[in-house]
């Protein structure tokens, strides 16, 4: 099976230098930690998608702060071929109660930036590193 297309991800910062990660329970990255996000629906912008996907996956309403970057990830994982073009955004939660989407997410957790797990889906490790670099420049 092949997964491809335009996607989005969100870095959601929390106090104490933490960010929110979700553990996927759907292919191709079952069991991998990831930033919240998902596929862009037809007629939707990447900005609309990241806000919608974060709400669906985490229960949080967010506002976009800025784009972190554009990425590309291609490969095969557990027999699934993937070719994604994610846009990563820094977002700020505005309201809502943190609650995981049970159909796609097995766990949701806040991690300190220096304690982010190595088992990350796609290029999320690079996205987080780019965020840390940008954060240093903006402070």
Coordinates of C-alpha atoms in Angstrom, one line a residue:
X1 CA 0.0 0.0 0.0
X2 CA 1.2 3.5 -0.8
X3 CA 0.8 6.7 1.3
X4 CA 1.6 10.0 -0.4
X5 CA 0.8 13.6 -0.7
X6 CA 0.8 16.9 1.0
X7 CA 0.7 16.8 4.8
X8 CA 1.1 19.1 7.8
X9 CA 2.6 18.8 11.3
X10 CA 2.4 21.1 14.4
X11 CA 4.9 21.8 17.1
X12 CA 2.8 22.8 20.1
X13 CA 5.0 24.3 22.9
X14 CA 4.1 24.0 26.6
X15 CA 5.7 25.4 29.7
X16 CA 8.9 23.9 31.0
X17 CA 10.4 23.7 27.5
X18 CA 8.0 20.8 26.5
X19 CA 6.3 19.9 23.3
X20 CA 3.3 17.6 22.6
X21 CA 3.9 14.3 20.8
X22 CA 1.4 11.6 19.8
X23 CA 2.0 7.9 19.4
X24 CA 0.5 6.6 16.1
X25 CA -1.7 3.5 16.1
X26 CA -2.3 3.5 12.3
X27 CA 0.0 2.5 9.4
X28 CA 2.6 3.1 8.2
X29 CA 4.1 4.2 11.6
X30 CA 2.3 2.2 14.2
X31 CA 4.1 2.8 17.5
X32 CA 6.1 5.7 16.4
X33 CA 6.0 9.1 18.2
X34 CA 5.0 12.0 15.9
X35 CA 4.0 15.6 15.9
X36 CA 0.2 16.0 15.5
X37 CA -0.9 16.6 11.9
X38 CA -2.2 14.9 8.8
X39 CA -3.1 14.9 5.2
X40 CA -4.4 18.0 3.4
X41 CA -7.9 17.5 2.1
X42 CA -8.9 18.7 -1.4
X43 CA -9.7 22.4 -1.3
X44 CA -7.9 22.9 2.0
X45 CA -4.8 25.0 2.6
X46 CA -1.9 23.6 4.7
X47 CA -2.8 26.3 7.3
X48 CA -6.4 25.1 7.5
X49 CA -5.2 21.5 7.7
X50 CA -2.9 21.9 10.6
X51 CA -5.5 23.7 12.7
X52 CA -8.1 21.0 11.8
X53 CA -5.8 18.0 12.4
X54 CA -4.5 19.3 15.7
X55 CA -8.1 19.7 16.9
X56 CA -9.1 16.2 15.7
X57 CA -6.0 14.5 17.1
X58 CA -5.5 16.4 20.4
X59 CA -8.8 18.2 21.2
X60 CA -6.9 21.6 21.2
X61 CA -7.8 24.7 19.2
X62 CA -4.6 26.3 18.0
X63 CA -3.5 29.5 16.3
X64 CA -0.5 29.4 13.9
X65 CA 2.5 31.4 15.1
X66 CA 4.8 30.7 12.1
X67 CA 5.9 28.1 9.6
X68 CA 8.9 26.1 10.8
X69 CA 9.7 24.6 7.4
X70 CA 8.9 22.4 4.4
X71 CA 10.1 18.8 4.3
X72 CA 10.1 15.6 2.2
X73 CA 10.1 12.1 3.4
X74 CA 10.1 9.0 1.2
X75 CA 10.7 5.4 2.1
X76 CA 9.2 2.0 3.1
X77 CA 8.1 1.1 6.6
X78 CA 6.5 -2.2 7.6
X79 CA 5.7 -3.0 4.0
X80 CA 4.0 0.4 3.4
X81 CA 5.5 2.8 0.9
X82 CA 5.3 6.5 1.7
X83 CA 6.1 9.7 0.0
X84 CA 5.0 12.8 2.0
X85 CA 5.6 16.5 1.6
X86 CA 4.9 17.9 5.1
X87 CA 4.7 21.6 6.1
X88 CA 5.6 22.1 9.8
X89 CA 4.1 24.9 11.8
X90 CA 4.7 26.3 15.3
X91 CA 1.2 26.7 16.8
X92 CA -0.1 28.1 20.1
X93 CA -3.0 26.4 21.9
X94 CA -5.9 28.8 22.5
X95 CA -8.5 26.6 24.1
X96 CA -9.8 23.1 24.4
X97 CA -9.1 20.1 26.6
X98 CA -6.2 17.8 25.7
X99 CA -7.8 14.5 24.6
X100 CA -6.3 12.0 22.1
X101 CA -8.2 10.8 19.0
X102 CA -8.7 7.1 20.0
X103 CA -9.1 5.8 16.4
X104 CA -5.6 6.9 15.3
X105 CA -3.6 7.8 18.4
X106 CA -2.5 5.3 21.1
X107 CA -0.9 7.8 23.4
X108 CA -0.3 11.5 23.8
X109 CA 2.4 13.0 26.0
X110 CA 4.4 16.1 26.7
X111 CA 8.2 15.7 26.3
X112 CA 11.0 18.1 27.3
X113 CA 12.9 19.1 24.2
X114 CA 16.0 17.3 25.5
X115 CA 14.1 14.1 26.2
X116 CA 12.2 13.7 22.8
X117 CA 12.3 9.9 22.0
X118 CA 14.5 8.6 19.2
X119 CA 11.6 6.6 17.6
X120 CA 10.0 9.5 15.6
X121 CA 8.0 9.1 12.4
X122 CA 9.0 10.7 9.2
X123 CA 11.4 13.7 9.4
X124 CA 9.9 14.9 12.7
X125 CA 13.3 14.8 14.4
X126 CA 14.6 17.4 11.8
X127 CA 11.4 19.5 12.3
X128 CA 12.0 19.6 16.1
X129 CA 15.7 20.4 15.6
X130 CA 14.7 23.3 13.2
X131 CA 12.2 24.6 15.8
X132 CA 14.9 24.5 18.5
X133 CA 17.3 26.4 16.2
X134 CA 14.6 29.0 15.4
X135 CA 13.6 29.3 19.0
X136 CA 17.2 30.2 19.9
X137 CA 17.2 32.9 17.3
X138 CA 13.8 34.3 18.4
X139 CA 14.8 34.6 22.1

